[in-house]
Amino acid sequence: MLWTTAYLWLFPAVQQGKPYTDTATFLLKYVTGDAAPHLWYTIMMLQIQLLMPFFVWLGYKVLTKKKTVWPVLIVATALYVAWYVFYDRQVFEGPHHESWYLLDRFVFSFVIYGIYGEAALIYHETVYRFLYKIRYAFLPVGLALGLLSANHLLHYAGDLSFAHAPYLNTLQSLYSLVLIFAVFMFGSTMIKNNAPQLGTFKWLSTYAYRTYLANVFVFQVLLLCFKDLLLQLPMGIMIIVAYLATASCGFLTSYVLHVLWVTIKGQIKK
């Protein structure tokens, strides 16, 4: 809520879709996640939280029974593929690209990841052993999918925008799954071996989502301050510098805001 307000008031130019024109359309941005290019994710997470009773039921009552796991996964995958084909033909590459664009953040578009994740949690050892056997495939397959996805975007006919690069397409979905599998496998390996780096990763994970919310804001501030300097750099170097600066300043911003919030809460309790 606070970040949405900050984006709408301070950087209204980063709105997605039609800009707000009155109080009603201003408030609608909170519901649709259109206040900034990345806030659609907050709407997705809200739906997951609202559906948590369903996931609890699915995990404890359905997926724990081995005879129902594969039927559930197969049916869920089939429904997801059907939804994806519908979205691809009617929205992404179809006649409703402008009017139905919000469907990519509707729960049907991403609930499959929650179902897969719950099954992976319940049958962690089985999934981990399989992924560990193919661990050396993650890097080349991930790079190949990433390059193919980038090449697809670069050959898009017309101006490139976030609307032309949704996560809900074949290459992006496969790329996301490879990354998820890799993180699952390497994270599980670190926990299993009680790796000394666990503390660092846990600390970073505390601020990861907060940094995600702040990153566009931080990038806009960096552009206001250093746009002319960045434009003097070669394209490749400019992208790397902007990326590293946004990431580091984003984490710093999240940490400072966290410290301030803890301090304020401490003063209030006194």
Coordinates of C-alpha atoms in Angstrom, one line a residue, residues 92-268:
F92 CA -1.1 -11.9 -25.6
E93 CA -1.3 -12.5 -29.4
G94 CA -5.1 -12.0 -29.7
P95 CA -7.8 -9.4 -30.0
H96 CA -8.1 -8.6 -26.3
H97 CA -4.4 -7.6 -25.7
E98 CA -5.5 -4.2 -24.3
S99 CA -8.8 -5.0 -22.6
W100 CA -7.9 -8.3 -20.9
Y101 CA -4.2 -7.7 -20.0
L102 CA -5.0 -8.1 -16.3
L103 CA -5.6 -11.8 -16.8
D104 CA -1.9 -12.5 -16.5
R105 CA -2.1 -11.7 -12.7
F106 CA -5.3 -13.7 -12.2
V107 CA -4.8 -16.7 -10.0
F108 CA -5.3 -19.3 -12.8
S109 CA -2.2 -17.9 -14.5
F110 CA 0.2 -18.8 -11.7
V111 CA -1.5 -21.2 -9.3
I112 CA 0.3 -24.1 -10.9
Y113 CA 3.5 -23.0 -9.3
G114 CA 1.9 -23.2 -5.9
I115 CA 0.6 -26.7 -6.6
Y116 CA 4.0 -27.9 -7.9
G117 CA 5.7 -26.3 -4.9
E118 CA 3.4 -27.9 -2.4
A119 CA 4.0 -31.3 -4.0
A120 CA 7.8 -30.7 -3.9
L121 CA 7.6 -29.8 -0.2
I122 CA 5.7 -33.0 0.7
Y123 CA 7.9 -35.2 -1.4
H124 CA 11.0 -33.2 -0.9
E125 CA 13.6 -36.0 -0.8
T126 CA 12.3 -37.7 -3.9
V127 CA 12.3 -34.4 -5.9
Y128 CA 15.7 -33.4 -4.5
R129 CA 17.4 -36.7 -5.5
F130 CA 16.1 -36.3 -9.0
L131 CA 17.1 -32.7 -9.4
Y132 CA 20.5 -33.4 -7.9
K133 CA 21.2 -36.0 -10.6
I134 CA 20.5 -33.5 -13.3
R135 CA 22.1 -30.5 -11.6
Y136 CA 24.7 -29.9 -14.3
A137 CA 21.9 -29.3 -16.8
F138 CA 20.5 -26.3 -15.1
L139 CA 23.1 -23.8 -16.2
P140 CA 23.3 -24.6 -20.0
V141 CA 19.5 -25.1 -20.2
G142 CA 18.8 -21.9 -18.3
L143 CA 21.3 -19.9 -20.4
A144 CA 19.8 -21.3 -23.6
L145 CA 16.2 -20.5 -22.6
G146 CA 17.3 -17.0 -21.4
L147 CA 19.1 -16.3 -24.7
L148 CA 16.1 -17.6 -26.7
S149 CA 13.8 -15.4 -24.6
A150 CA 16.0 -12.3 -25.1
N151 CA 16.3 -13.0 -28.8
H152 CA 12.5 -13.2 -29.1
L153 CA 12.1 -9.9 -27.3
L154 CA 14.7 -8.2 -29.4
H155 CA 13.0 -9.3 -32.6
Y156 CA 9.7 -8.0 -31.5
A157 CA 8.2 -5.8 -34.3
G158 CA 7.6 -2.4 -32.6
D159 CA 8.4 -0.7 -29.4
L160 CA 9.3 -3.1 -26.6
S161 CA 7.4 -2.7 -23.3
F162 CA 6.5 -4.8 -20.3
A163 CA 3.2 -5.6 -22.0
H164 CA 5.2 -7.5 -24.7
A165 CA 7.3 -9.5 -22.1
P166 CA 4.9 -11.3 -19.8
Y167 CA 5.9 -14.2 -17.7
L168 CA 3.0 -16.1 -19.2
N169 CA 4.6 -17.4 -22.4
T170 CA 6.3 -20.6 -23.3
L171 CA 9.9 -19.5 -23.1
Q172 CA 9.4 -17.4 -19.9
S173 CA 7.5 -20.2 -18.2
L174 CA 10.2 -22.8 -19.0
Y175 CA 12.9 -20.4 -17.9
S176 CA 11.1 -19.7 -14.6
L177 CA 10.7 -23.5 -13.9
V178 CA 14.4 -24.1 -14.6
L179 CA 15.4 -21.3 -12.1
I180 CA 12.9 -22.6 -9.5
F181 CA 14.3 -26.1 -9.8
A182 CA 17.8 -24.8 -9.6
V183 CA 17.1 -22.7 -6.5
F184 CA 15.2 -25.6 -4.9
M185 CA 18.1 -28.0 -5.5
F186 CA 21.0 -25.7 -4.5
G187 CA 19.1 -24.4 -1.5
S188 CA 18.3 -27.9 -0.3
T189 CA 21.9 -28.9 -0.8
M190 CA 23.1 -26.0 1.4
I191 CA 20.6 -26.8 4.1
K192 CA 21.6 -30.5 4.0
N193 CA 25.3 -29.7 4.3
N194 CA 24.7 -26.9 6.8
A195 CA 26.6 -24.5 4.5
P196 CA 28.2 -21.5 6.3
Q197 CA 26.7 -19.2 3.6
L198 CA 23.2 -20.0 4.9
G199 CA 23.2 -17.1 7.3
T200 CA 24.0 -14.6 4.5
F201 CA 21.3 -16.0 2.3
K202 CA 18.8 -15.8 5.1
W203 CA 19.7 -12.2 5.8
L204 CA 19.4 -11.3 2.1
S205 CA 16.0 -13.2 1.8
T206 CA 14.7 -11.0 4.7
Y207 CA 15.1 -7.9 2.4
A208 CA 14.6 -9.5 -1.0
Y209 CA 10.9 -8.9 -1.4
R210 CA 11.1 -5.4 0.2
T211 CA 13.9 -4.6 -2.3
Y212 CA 11.7 -5.9 -5.1
L213 CA 9.0 -3.4 -4.1
A214 CA 11.6 -0.6 -3.9
N215 CA 13.6 -1.3 -7.0
V216 CA 11.7 0.7 -9.6
F217 CA 11.5 3.7 -7.2
V218 CA 15.3 3.5 -6.7
F219 CA 15.9 3.2 -10.4
Q220 CA 13.8 6.3 -11.0
V221 CA 15.8 8.2 -8.4
L222 CA 19.0 7.1 -10.0
L223 CA 17.8 8.3 -13.4
L224 CA 16.9 11.7 -12.0
C225 CA 20.4 12.0 -10.5
F226 CA 22.7 10.2 -13.0
K227 CA 20.8 9.9 -16.3
D228 CA 23.2 12.1 -18.3
L229 CA 26.2 10.2 -16.9
L230 CA 24.7 6.8 -17.7
L231 CA 23.9 7.8 -21.3
Q232 CA 27.6 8.6 -21.8
L233 CA 28.5 4.9 -21.2
P234 CA 28.4 2.1 -23.9
M235 CA 25.1 0.3 -23.9
G236 CA 26.3 -2.9 -22.3
I237 CA 28.3 -1.2 -19.6
M238 CA 25.3 1.2 -18.9
I239 CA 23.0 -1.7 -18.4
I240 CA 25.4 -3.5 -16.0
V241 CA 26.1 -0.3 -14.0
A242 CA 22.4 0.6 -13.8
Y243 CA 21.5 -3.0 -12.7
L244 CA 24.2 -3.2 -10.0
A245 CA 23.5 0.3 -8.8
T246 CA 19.7 -0.4 -8.6
A247 CA 20.2 -3.7 -6.8
S248 CA 22.7 -2.4 -4.2
C249 CA 20.8 0.9 -3.5
G250 CA 17.6 -1.1 -3.4
F251 CA 18.9 -3.4 -0.7
L252 CA 20.3 -0.4 1.2
T253 CA 17.0 1.4 1.0
S254 CA 15.1 -1.7 2.3
Y255 CA 17.6 -2.1 5.2
V256 CA 17.5 1.6 6.2
L257 CA 13.6 1.6 6.1
H258 CA 13.6 -1.6 8.2
V259 CA 15.9 0.0 10.8
L260 CA 13.8 3.2 10.9
W261 CA 10.6 1.1 11.3
V262 CA 12.0 -0.9 14.1
T263 CA 13.2 2.3 15.8
I264 CA 9.8 3.9 15.5
K265 CA 8.0 0.8 16.8
G266 CA 10.4 0.7 19.7
Q267 CA 9.7 4.4 20.6
I268 CA 5.9 3.8 20.3

